XYZ file of C-alpha atoms in Angstrom:
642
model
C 17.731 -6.651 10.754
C 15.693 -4.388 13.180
C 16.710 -0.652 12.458
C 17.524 1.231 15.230
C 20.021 -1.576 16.610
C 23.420 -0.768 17.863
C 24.585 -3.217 15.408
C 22.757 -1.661 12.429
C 24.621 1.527 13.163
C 28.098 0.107 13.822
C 27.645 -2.089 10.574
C 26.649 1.377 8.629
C 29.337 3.009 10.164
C 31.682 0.387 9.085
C 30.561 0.273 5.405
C 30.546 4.492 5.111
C 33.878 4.237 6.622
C 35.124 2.009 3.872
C 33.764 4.444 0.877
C 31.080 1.815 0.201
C 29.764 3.609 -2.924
C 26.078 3.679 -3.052
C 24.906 4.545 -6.473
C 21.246 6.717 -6.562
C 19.335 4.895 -9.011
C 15.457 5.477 -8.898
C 13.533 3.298 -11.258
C 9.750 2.959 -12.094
C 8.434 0.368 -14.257
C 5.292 0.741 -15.500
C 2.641 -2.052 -17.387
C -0.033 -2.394 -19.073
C -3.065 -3.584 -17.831
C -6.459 -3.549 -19.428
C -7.912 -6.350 -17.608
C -6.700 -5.014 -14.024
C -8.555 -6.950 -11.277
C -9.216 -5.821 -7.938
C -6.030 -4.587 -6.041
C -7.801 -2.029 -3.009
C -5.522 0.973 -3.770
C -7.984 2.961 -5.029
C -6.993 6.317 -4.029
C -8.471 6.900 -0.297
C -9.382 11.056 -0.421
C -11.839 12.729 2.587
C -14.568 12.002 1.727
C -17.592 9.989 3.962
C -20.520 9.990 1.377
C -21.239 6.119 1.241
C -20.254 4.712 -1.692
C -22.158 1.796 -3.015
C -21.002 1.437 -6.397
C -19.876 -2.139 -7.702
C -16.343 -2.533 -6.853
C -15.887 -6.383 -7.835
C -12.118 -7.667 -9.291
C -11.426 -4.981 -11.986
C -13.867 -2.537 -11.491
C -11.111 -0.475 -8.979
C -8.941 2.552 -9.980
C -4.849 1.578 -10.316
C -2.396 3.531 -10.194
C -1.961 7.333 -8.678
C 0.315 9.212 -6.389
C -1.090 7.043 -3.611
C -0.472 3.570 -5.280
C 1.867 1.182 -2.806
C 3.396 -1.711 -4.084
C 1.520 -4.394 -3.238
C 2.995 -7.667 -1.710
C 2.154 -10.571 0.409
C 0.971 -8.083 2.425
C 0.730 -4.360 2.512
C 2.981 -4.526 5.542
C 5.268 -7.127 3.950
C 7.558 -5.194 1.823
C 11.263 -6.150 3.006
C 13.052 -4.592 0.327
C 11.494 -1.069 -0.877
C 12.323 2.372 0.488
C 10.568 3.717 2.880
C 10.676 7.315 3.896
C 10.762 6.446 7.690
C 13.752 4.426 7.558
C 15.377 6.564 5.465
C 14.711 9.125 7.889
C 16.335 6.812 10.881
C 20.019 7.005 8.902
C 20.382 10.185 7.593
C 19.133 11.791 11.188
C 22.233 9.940 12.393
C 24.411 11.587 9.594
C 24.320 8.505 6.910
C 23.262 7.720 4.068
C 19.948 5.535 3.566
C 21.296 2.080 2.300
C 19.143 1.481 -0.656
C 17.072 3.724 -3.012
C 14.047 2.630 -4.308
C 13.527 0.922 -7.840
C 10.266 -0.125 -9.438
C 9.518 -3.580 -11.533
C 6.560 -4.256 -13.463
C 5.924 -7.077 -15.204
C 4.245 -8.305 -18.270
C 4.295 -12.049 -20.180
C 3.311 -13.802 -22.963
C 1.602 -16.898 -24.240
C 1.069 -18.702 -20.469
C 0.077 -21.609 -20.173
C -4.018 -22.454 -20.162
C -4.968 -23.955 -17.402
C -8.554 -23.434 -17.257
C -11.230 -25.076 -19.317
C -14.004 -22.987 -19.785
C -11.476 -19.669 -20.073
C -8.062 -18.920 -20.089
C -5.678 -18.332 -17.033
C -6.006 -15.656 -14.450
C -2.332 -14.841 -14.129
C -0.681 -13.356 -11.405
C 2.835 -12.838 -10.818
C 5.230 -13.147 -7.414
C 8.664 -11.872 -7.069
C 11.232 -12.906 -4.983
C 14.390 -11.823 -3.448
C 17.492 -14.829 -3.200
C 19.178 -14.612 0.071
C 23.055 -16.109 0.382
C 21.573 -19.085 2.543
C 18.909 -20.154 -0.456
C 16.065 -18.771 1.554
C 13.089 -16.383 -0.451
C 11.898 -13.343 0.832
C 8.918 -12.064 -0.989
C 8.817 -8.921 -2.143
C 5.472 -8.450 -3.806
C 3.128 -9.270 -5.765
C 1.201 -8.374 -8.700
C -2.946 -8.134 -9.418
C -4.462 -10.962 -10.717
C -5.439 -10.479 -14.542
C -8.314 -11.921 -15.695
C -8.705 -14.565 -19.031
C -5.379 -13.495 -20.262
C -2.105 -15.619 -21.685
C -0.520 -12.383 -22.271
C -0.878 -10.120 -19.103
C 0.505 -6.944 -18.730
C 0.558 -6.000 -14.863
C -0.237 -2.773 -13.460
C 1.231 -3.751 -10.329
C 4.581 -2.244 -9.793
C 6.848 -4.705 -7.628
C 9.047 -2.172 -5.319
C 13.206 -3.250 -4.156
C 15.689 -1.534 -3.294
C 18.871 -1.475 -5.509
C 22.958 -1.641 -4.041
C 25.299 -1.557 -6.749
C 27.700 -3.390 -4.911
C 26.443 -6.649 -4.012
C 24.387 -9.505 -6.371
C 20.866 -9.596 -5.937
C 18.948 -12.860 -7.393
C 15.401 -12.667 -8.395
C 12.682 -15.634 -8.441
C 9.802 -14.558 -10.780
C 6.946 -17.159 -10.433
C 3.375 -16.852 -12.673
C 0.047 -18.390 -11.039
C -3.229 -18.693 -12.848
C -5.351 -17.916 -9.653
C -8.565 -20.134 -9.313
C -11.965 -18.331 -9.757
C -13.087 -18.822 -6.795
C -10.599 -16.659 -4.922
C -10.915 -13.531 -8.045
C -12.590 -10.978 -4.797
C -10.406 -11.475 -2.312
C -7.148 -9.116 -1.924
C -4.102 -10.685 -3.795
C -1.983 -10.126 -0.291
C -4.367 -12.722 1.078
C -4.495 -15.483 -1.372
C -2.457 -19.256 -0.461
C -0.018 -19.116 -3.074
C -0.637 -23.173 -2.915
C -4.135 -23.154 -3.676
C -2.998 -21.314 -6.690
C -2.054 -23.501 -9.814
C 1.840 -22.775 -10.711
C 2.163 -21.034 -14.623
C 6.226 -20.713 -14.579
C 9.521 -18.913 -12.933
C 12.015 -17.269 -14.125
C 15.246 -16.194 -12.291
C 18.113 -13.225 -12.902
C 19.814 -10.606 -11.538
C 18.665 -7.413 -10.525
C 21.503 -5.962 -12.391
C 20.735 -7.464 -15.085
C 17.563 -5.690 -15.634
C 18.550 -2.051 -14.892
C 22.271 -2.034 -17.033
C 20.054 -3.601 -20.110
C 19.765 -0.491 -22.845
C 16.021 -0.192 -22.825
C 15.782 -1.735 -19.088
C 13.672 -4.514 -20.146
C 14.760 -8.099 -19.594
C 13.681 -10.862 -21.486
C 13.092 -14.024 -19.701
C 11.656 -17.534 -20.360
C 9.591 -19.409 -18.383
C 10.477 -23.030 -16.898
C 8.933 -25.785 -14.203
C 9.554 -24.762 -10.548
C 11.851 -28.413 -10.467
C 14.692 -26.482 -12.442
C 15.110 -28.139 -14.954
C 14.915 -26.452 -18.872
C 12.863 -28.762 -20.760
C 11.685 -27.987 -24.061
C 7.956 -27.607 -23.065
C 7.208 -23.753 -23.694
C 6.060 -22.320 -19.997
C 6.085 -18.670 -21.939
C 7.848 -15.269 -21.475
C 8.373 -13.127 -18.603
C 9.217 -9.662 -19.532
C 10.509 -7.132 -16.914
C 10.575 -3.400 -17.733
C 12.114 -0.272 -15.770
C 12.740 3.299 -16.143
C 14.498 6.152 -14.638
C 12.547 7.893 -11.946
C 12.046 11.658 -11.644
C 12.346 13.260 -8.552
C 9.697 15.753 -7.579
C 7.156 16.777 -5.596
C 4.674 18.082 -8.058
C 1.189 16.329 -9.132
C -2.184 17.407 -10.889
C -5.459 16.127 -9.460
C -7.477 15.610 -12.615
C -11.202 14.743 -13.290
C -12.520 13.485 -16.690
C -15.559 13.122 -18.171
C -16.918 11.557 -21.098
C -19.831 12.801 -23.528
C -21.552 10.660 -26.382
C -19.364 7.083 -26.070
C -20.646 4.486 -28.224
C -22.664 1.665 -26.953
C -21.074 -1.524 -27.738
C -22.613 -3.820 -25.024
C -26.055 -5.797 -26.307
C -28.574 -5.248 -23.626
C -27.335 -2.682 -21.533
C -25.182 0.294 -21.963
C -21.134 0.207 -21.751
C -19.250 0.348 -18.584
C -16.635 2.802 -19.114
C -13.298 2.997 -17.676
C -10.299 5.121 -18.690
C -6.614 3.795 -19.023
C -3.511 6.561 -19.559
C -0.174 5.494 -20.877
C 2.993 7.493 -20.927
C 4.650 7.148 -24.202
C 8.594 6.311 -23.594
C 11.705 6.952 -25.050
C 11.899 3.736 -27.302
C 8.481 4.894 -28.405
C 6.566 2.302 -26.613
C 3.837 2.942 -24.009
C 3.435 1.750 -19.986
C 0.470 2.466 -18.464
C 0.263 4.871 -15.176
C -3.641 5.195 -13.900
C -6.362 2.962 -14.648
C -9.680 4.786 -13.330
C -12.531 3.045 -11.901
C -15.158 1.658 -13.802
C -18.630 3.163 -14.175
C -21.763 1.120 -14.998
C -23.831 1.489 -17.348
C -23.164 5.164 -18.659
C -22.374 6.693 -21.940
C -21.838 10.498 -20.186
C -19.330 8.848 -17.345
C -18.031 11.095 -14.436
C -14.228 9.355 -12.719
C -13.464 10.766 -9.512
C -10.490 12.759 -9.582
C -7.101 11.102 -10.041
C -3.903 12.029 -8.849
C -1.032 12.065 -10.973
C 2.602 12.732 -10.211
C 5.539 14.058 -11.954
C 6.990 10.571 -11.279
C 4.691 8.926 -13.863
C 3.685 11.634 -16.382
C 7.914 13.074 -16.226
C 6.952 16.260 -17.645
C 3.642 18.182 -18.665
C 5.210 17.816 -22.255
C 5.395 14.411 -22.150
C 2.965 12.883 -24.438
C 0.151 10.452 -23.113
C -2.425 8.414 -24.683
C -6.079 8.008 -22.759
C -8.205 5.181 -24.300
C -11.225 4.446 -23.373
C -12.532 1.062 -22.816
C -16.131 -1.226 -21.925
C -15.032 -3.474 -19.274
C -15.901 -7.082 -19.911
C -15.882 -9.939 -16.554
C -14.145 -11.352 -19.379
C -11.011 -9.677 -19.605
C -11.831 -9.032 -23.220
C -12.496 -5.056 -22.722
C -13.492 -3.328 -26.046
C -11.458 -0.280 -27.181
C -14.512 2.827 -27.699
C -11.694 5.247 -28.228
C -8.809 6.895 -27.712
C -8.431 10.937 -27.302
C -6.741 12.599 -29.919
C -4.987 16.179 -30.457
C -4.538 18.844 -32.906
C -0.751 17.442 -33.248
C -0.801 13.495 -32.786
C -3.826 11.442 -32.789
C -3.090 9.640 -30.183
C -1.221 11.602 -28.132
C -1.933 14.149 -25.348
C 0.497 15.782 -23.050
C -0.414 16.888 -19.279
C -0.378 20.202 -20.198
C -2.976 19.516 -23.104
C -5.234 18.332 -20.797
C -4.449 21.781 -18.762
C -5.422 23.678 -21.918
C -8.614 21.768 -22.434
C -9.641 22.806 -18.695
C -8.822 26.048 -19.225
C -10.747 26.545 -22.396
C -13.769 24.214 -21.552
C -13.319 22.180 -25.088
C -13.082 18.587 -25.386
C -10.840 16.444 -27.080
C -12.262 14.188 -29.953
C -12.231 9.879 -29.652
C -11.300 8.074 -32.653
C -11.123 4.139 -33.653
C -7.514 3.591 -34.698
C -7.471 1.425 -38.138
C -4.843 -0.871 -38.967
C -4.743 0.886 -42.492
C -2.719 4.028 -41.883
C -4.694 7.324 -42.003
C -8.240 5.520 -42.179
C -9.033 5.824 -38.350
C -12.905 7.055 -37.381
C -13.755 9.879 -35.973
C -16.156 9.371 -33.462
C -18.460 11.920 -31.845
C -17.609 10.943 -28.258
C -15.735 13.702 -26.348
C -13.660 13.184 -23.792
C -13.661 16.534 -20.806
C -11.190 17.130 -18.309
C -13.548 18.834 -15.321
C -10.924 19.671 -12.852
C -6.827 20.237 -13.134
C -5.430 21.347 -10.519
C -0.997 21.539 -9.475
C -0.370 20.638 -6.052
C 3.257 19.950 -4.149
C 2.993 16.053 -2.373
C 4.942 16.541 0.541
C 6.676 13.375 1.621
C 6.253 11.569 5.486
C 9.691 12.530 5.616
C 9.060 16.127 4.951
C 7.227 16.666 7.409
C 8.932 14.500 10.117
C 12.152 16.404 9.402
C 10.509 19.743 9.923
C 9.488 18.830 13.665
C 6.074 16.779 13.120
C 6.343 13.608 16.134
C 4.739 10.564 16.165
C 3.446 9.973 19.809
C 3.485 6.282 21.038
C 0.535 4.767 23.007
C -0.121 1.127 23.994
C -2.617 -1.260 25.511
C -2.040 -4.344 26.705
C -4.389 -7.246 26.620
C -4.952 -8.617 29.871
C -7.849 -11.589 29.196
C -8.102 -14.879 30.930
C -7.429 -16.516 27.530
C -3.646 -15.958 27.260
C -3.237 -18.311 30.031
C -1.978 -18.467 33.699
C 0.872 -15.921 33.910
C 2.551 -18.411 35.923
C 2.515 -21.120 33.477
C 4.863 -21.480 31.258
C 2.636 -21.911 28.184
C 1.167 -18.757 29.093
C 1.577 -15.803 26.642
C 2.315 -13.746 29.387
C 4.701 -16.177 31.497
C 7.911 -14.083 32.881
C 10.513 -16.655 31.780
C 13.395 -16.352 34.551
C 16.054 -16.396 32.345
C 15.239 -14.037 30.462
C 13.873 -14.681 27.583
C 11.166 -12.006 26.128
C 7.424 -13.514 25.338
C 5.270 -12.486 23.067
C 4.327 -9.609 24.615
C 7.669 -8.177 25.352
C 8.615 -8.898 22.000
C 5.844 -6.881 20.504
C 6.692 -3.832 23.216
C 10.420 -4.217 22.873
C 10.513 -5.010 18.970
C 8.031 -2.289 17.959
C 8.648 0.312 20.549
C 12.209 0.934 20.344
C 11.033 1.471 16.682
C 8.740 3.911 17.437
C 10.276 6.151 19.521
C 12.913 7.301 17.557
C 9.700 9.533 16.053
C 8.238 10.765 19.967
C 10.833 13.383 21.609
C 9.963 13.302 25.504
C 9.488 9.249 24.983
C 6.682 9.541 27.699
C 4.278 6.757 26.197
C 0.964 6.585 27.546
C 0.239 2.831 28.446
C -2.956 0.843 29.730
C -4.444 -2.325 30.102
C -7.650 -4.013 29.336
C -10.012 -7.589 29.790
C -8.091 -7.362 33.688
C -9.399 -7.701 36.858
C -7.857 -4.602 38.754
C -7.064 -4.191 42.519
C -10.443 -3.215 43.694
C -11.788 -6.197 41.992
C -13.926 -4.810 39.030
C -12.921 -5.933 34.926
C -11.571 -3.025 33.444
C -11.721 -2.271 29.707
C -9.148 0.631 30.040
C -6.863 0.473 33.222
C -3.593 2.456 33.774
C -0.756 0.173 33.303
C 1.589 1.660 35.609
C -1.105 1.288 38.383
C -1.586 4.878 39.517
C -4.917 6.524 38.983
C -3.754 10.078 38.158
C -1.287 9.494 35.581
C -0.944 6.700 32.496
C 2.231 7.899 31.242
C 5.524 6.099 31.838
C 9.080 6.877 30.451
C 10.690 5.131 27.686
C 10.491 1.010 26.240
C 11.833 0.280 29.713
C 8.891 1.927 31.823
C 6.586 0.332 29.352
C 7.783 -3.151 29.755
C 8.406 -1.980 33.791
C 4.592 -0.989 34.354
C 3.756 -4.700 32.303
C 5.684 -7.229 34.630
C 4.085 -5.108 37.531
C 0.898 -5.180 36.451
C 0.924 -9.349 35.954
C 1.593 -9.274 39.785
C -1.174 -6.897 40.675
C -4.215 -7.876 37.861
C -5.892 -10.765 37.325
C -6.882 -12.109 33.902
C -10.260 -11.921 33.475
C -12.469 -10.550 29.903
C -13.710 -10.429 27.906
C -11.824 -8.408 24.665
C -12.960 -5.337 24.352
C -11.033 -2.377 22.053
C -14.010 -0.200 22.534
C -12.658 2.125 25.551
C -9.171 1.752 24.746
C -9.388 3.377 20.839
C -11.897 5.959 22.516
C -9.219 7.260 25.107
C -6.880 7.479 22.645
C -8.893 9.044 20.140
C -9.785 11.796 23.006
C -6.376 12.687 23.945
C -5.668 12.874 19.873
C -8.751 15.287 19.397
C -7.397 17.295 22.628
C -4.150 18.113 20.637
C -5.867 19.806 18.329
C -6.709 22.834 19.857
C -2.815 23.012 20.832
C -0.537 21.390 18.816
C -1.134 20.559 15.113
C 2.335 18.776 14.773
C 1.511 15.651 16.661
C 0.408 12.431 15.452
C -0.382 9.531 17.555
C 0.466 5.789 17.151
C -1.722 3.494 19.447
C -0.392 -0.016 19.491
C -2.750 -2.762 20.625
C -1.365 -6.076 21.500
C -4.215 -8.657 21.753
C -4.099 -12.854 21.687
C -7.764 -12.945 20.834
C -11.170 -12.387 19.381
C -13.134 -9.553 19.522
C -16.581 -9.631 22.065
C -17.270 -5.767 20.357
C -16.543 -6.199 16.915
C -19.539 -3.566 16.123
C -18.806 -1.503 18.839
C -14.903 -1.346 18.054
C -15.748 -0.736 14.253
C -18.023 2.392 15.451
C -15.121 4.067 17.324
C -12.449 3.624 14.640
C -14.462 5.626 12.184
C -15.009 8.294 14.781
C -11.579 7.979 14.990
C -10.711 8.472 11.490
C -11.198 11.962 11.878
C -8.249 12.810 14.302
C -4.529 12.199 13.451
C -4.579 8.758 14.958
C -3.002 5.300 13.677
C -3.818 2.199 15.168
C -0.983 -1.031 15.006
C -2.519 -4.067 16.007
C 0.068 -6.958 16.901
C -1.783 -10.429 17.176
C 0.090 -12.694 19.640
C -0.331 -16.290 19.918
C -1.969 -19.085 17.586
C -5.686 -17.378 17.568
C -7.272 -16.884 14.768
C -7.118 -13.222 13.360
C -9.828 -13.164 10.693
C -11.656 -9.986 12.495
C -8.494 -8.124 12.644
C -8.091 -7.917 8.879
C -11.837 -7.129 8.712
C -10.702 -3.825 11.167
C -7.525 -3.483 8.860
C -9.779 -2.958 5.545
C -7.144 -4.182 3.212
C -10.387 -5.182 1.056
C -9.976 -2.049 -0.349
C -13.406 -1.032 1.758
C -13.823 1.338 4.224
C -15.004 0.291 7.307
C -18.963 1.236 8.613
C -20.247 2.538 11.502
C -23.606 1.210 12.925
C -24.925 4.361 11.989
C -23.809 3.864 7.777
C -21.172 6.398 8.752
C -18.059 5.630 6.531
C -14.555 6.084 8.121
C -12.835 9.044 6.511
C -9.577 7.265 5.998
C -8.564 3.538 7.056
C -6.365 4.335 10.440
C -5.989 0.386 11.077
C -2.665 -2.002 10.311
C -2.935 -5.275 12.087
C 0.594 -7.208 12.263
C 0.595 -10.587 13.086
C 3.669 -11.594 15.714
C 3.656 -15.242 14.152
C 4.353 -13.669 10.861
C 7.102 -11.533 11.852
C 9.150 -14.303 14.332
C 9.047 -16.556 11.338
C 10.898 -14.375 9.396
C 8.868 -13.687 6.609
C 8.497 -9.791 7.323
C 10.641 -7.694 8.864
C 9.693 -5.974 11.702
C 10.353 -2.304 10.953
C 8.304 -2.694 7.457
C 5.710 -4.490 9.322
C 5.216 -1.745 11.371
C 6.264 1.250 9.280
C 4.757 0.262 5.560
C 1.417 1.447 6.193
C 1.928 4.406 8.224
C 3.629 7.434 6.407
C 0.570 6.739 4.450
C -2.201 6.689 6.801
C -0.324 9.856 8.550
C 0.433 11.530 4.870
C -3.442 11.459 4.207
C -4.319 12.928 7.192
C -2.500 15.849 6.565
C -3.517 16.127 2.725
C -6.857 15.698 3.618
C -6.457 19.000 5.973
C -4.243 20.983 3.890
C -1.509 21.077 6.958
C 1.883 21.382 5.718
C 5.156 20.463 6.836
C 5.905 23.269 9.707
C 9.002 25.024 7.373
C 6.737 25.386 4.655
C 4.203 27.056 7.205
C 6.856 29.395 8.375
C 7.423 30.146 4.883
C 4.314 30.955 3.767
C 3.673 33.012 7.252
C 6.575 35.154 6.205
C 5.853 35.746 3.114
């Protein structure tokens, strides 16, 4: 269901109107994960410096105010909460339908499937619809060499009390080969199939402890004695807050436990929970080859540490390829040994002492001391304003889009044509995108005058344009509402001719010069430049070079692909590797601006289309403004007055 549909209100309307009682229950799961492989959410900060440090499956930060669930891909989500849609229901005086929950996962003694190690588990979770069909919801990291994973990963969905919501948990040992490329990319069938397990989402969140015991089975069905293994789901109540800490640790004296080189350090913390157990929240990154490590800073929120009395336990660990990482520590205090609170930590910054590692012994009271230290470098409180935060207190999204107009979608006047005008009505894939995405959009824009242009045509005076007015009139590229944008289209199919080749070059630079104009006028706006395109880039390089200039200025960039073509470049611009993308100069982009949406994907059902478009950006615009220090405009009043 497309939000923003008459019928999405009148069905909202309908259930408010019948005291539909939606219960508020926030839930985040956390798991542990010492053998984390590569997910690409490393926290994305400001800064350019090049970074050229080995960032290979497991190497990567987890965790973090800025971890997103990840899924089939990022843009995939169907079922979490997202502050933009929220946004579109209470503006119109009703309550959001769902409110978020967090799953994690964690199993035990998988199957082994490999022969020369043991299975590289990753887990996929499923939501049941009435008709039998799966949605996908997300999915976890892969773990490396592990029959008893404990996933980082936290699976987001959205909870109703009132209705049933089935589950499908599946387990897949994913093949070596595929261990560096992002989990939202792998073929689930080139994967080999560990187990599922099915319940209710109910079922997990009314248990005592919230953790749901599951075993298990073949993917036929059928419950034969042959021991698949356990699926374990965990959750816990969420606290509400804005407040973080950005923390930096270092690390003085750690034992060397590797044979011909020196450990490679990496730091896990764990919140210690009410049954007494621990989940882990942050993973940092790993650094080679050091005994005197230096993490970047991490991000913590009051979501995952609760309180700054909450205890915590950081261990230290050498990362193995293996998956077999070797505890060198774990901090200690003056109260617990193996606890540490966030406040601690705010202590030991403010008094410039370290807290002492120790071995823990399985003979009570006969741990070792060690001499390693661990340092916390930097603590600093900070309030995370939410997208919604600032949308509410007058921030807009402005809408832009280009229009590919290349000879290879085809003879408008063909029917096979991408850009036929079907008589009788019915949209193609280009009026889809516009249509779909921009009534979307502009909920967010307040005048709804969307600059609009073409490019790859052959306008009237008979020269290939890269960047052409859509609406045809030389001094102004602005047209009113969905309608004048899909108006200005079917005119401009009578009055261009296809031609090429594709270039993005000159479209991402106008757009990125009317962003930078705002600037010196309005720091409220933030602009959302769609591209719809059937094809490959001729200016890959060139295209690359303007996006990081881009990533400067508070501009997002949705590409749609239409049509059968293949995409591969488009997820190259989208940097879902978890890697920035580079200028021909070895300029870094400050922040990845680029989503790319794929129209197949989204008419086949699997995604919906306001998560498709919506997932990544709150993001992308909440780390533009974080990055800047601008604040939601109430909270700049505030301060002003004060």
């Amino acid at each position: 269901m497309a939000v923003g549909g008459g019928d999405a209100d009148g069905w909202v309307c309908m259930m408010v109107a019948a005291g539909a009682c939606w219960w508020w229950l926030s839930v985040v799961v956390a798991v542990n994960c010492e053998t984390k492989r590569k997910m690409n959410t490393t926290p994305k900060g400001c800064e350019t410096k090049r970074k050229r440090s080995d960032v290979r499956g497991g190497k990567q930060a987890v965790g973090g105010a800025h971890l997103r669930p990840t899924s089939a891909a990022d843009h995939h989500n169907v079922s979490g909460q997202n502050d933009a849609v929220d946004f579109f229901f209470k503006s119109r005086g009703l309550h959001a339908l769902f409110t978020q929950i967090e799953l994690s996962l964690s199993a035990s003694k998988l199957r082994d499937l490999d022969i020369a190690s043991k299975s590289d588990p990753m887990a996929v979770v499923y939501a049941k619809k009435r008709d039998g069909r799966l949605d996908e919801i997300g999915r976890t990291e892969v773990i490396m060499n592990n029959l008893n994973p404990a996933w980082i990963g936290k699976i987001s969905i959205a909870f109703q009390f009132e209705i049933v919501q089935p589950l499908l948990f599946r387990v897949y040992d994913v093949d070596t080969k595929y261990h560096n490329i992002p989990v939202k990319m792998l073929k689930l069938e080139d994967q080999d199939f560990l187990g599922e397990a099915s319940c209710v989402l109910s079922e997990i969140v009314t248990k005592q402890n919230r953790t749901l015991t599951l075993k298990l089975h073949n993917n036929y069905g059928l419950r034969v004695s042959r021991n698949f293994g356990i699926l374990s789901v965990h959750a816990e109540e969420t606290v509400a807050s804005k407040s973080a800490v950005e923390i930096a640790f270092r690390c003085s004296y750690l034992q060397n436990v590797d044979l011909f080189s020196k450990s490679d350090p990496f730091l896990r913390i764990s919140r210690i929970v009410e049954s007494g157990n621990s989940v882990p929240i942050y993973k940092t990154e790993v650094i080679n080859n050091n005994l005197n490590p230096i993490w970047r800073p991490i991000t913590l929120s009051m979501q995952q540490f609760v309180s700054k009395e909450n205890p915590l336990i950081i261990e230290c660990f050498d990362f193995n390829t293996s998956g077999n990482h070797v505890l060198m520590g774990f901090s200690i205090s003056v109260i617990s040994k193996i606890q540490k609170s966030v406040g601690d930590l705010e202590k030991l910054h403010q008094e410039r002492t370290g807290a002492t590692f120790m071995l823990p012994s399985t003979q009570r009271g006969h741990d070792k001391v060690l001499k390693s230290q661990l340092f916390v470098e930097k603590f600093v409180e900070q309030e995370q304003y939410s997208f919604l935060d600032y949308i509410s207190s007058g921030f807009e999204l402005n809408f832009m889009v280009a229009v590919d107009f290349t000879a290879s979608n085809g003879n408008p006047r063909n029917p096979n044509s991408l850009h036929y005008i079907d008589p009788s009505g019915r949209l193609n894939s280009y009026q889809q995108a516009i249509t779909e995405i921009g009534e979307v959009i502009q909920f967010y824009d307040s005048d709804r005058r969307f600059p609009a242009w073409g490019f790859g045509g052959k306008t009237f005076d008979g020269t290939v344009s890269h960047c052409f007015n859509l609406n045809g009139r030389a001094g102004s590229f602005e047209v009113d509402g969905v309608e004048g944008i899909m108006a200005a289209y079917a005119s401009a199919l009578n009055n261009v001719s296809l031609a090429g080749p594709t270039l993005f070059g000159q479209v991402i630079n106008t757009a990125a010069r009317i962003a930078g104009q705002s600037l010196s006028y309005d720091r409220s706006k933030y602009f959302v430049l769609l591209i719809i395109t059937d094809g490959v880039l001729t200016d890959l390089q060139e295209t690359k070079d303007a996006l990081v200039r881009a990533s400067d200025l508070p501009l997002s960039i949705l590409i749609v692909g239409v049509g059968g073509a293949d995409f591969t470049q488009m997820e190259i611009l989208d940097a879902d590797n978890g890697r920035r993308l580079e200028s021909s100069t070895d300029r870094v982009a400050t922040r990845d601006i680029v989503q790319f949406v794929p129209m197949r994907e989204v008419h086949s059902g699997q995604i919906s289309v306001v998560q498709a478009l919506l997932e990544e950006l709150p993001g992308q615009f909440l780390t533009y403004m974080r990055c800047r220090d601008i604040k939601p405009l109430n909270v700049q009043m505030a301060q002003t007055c004060a």
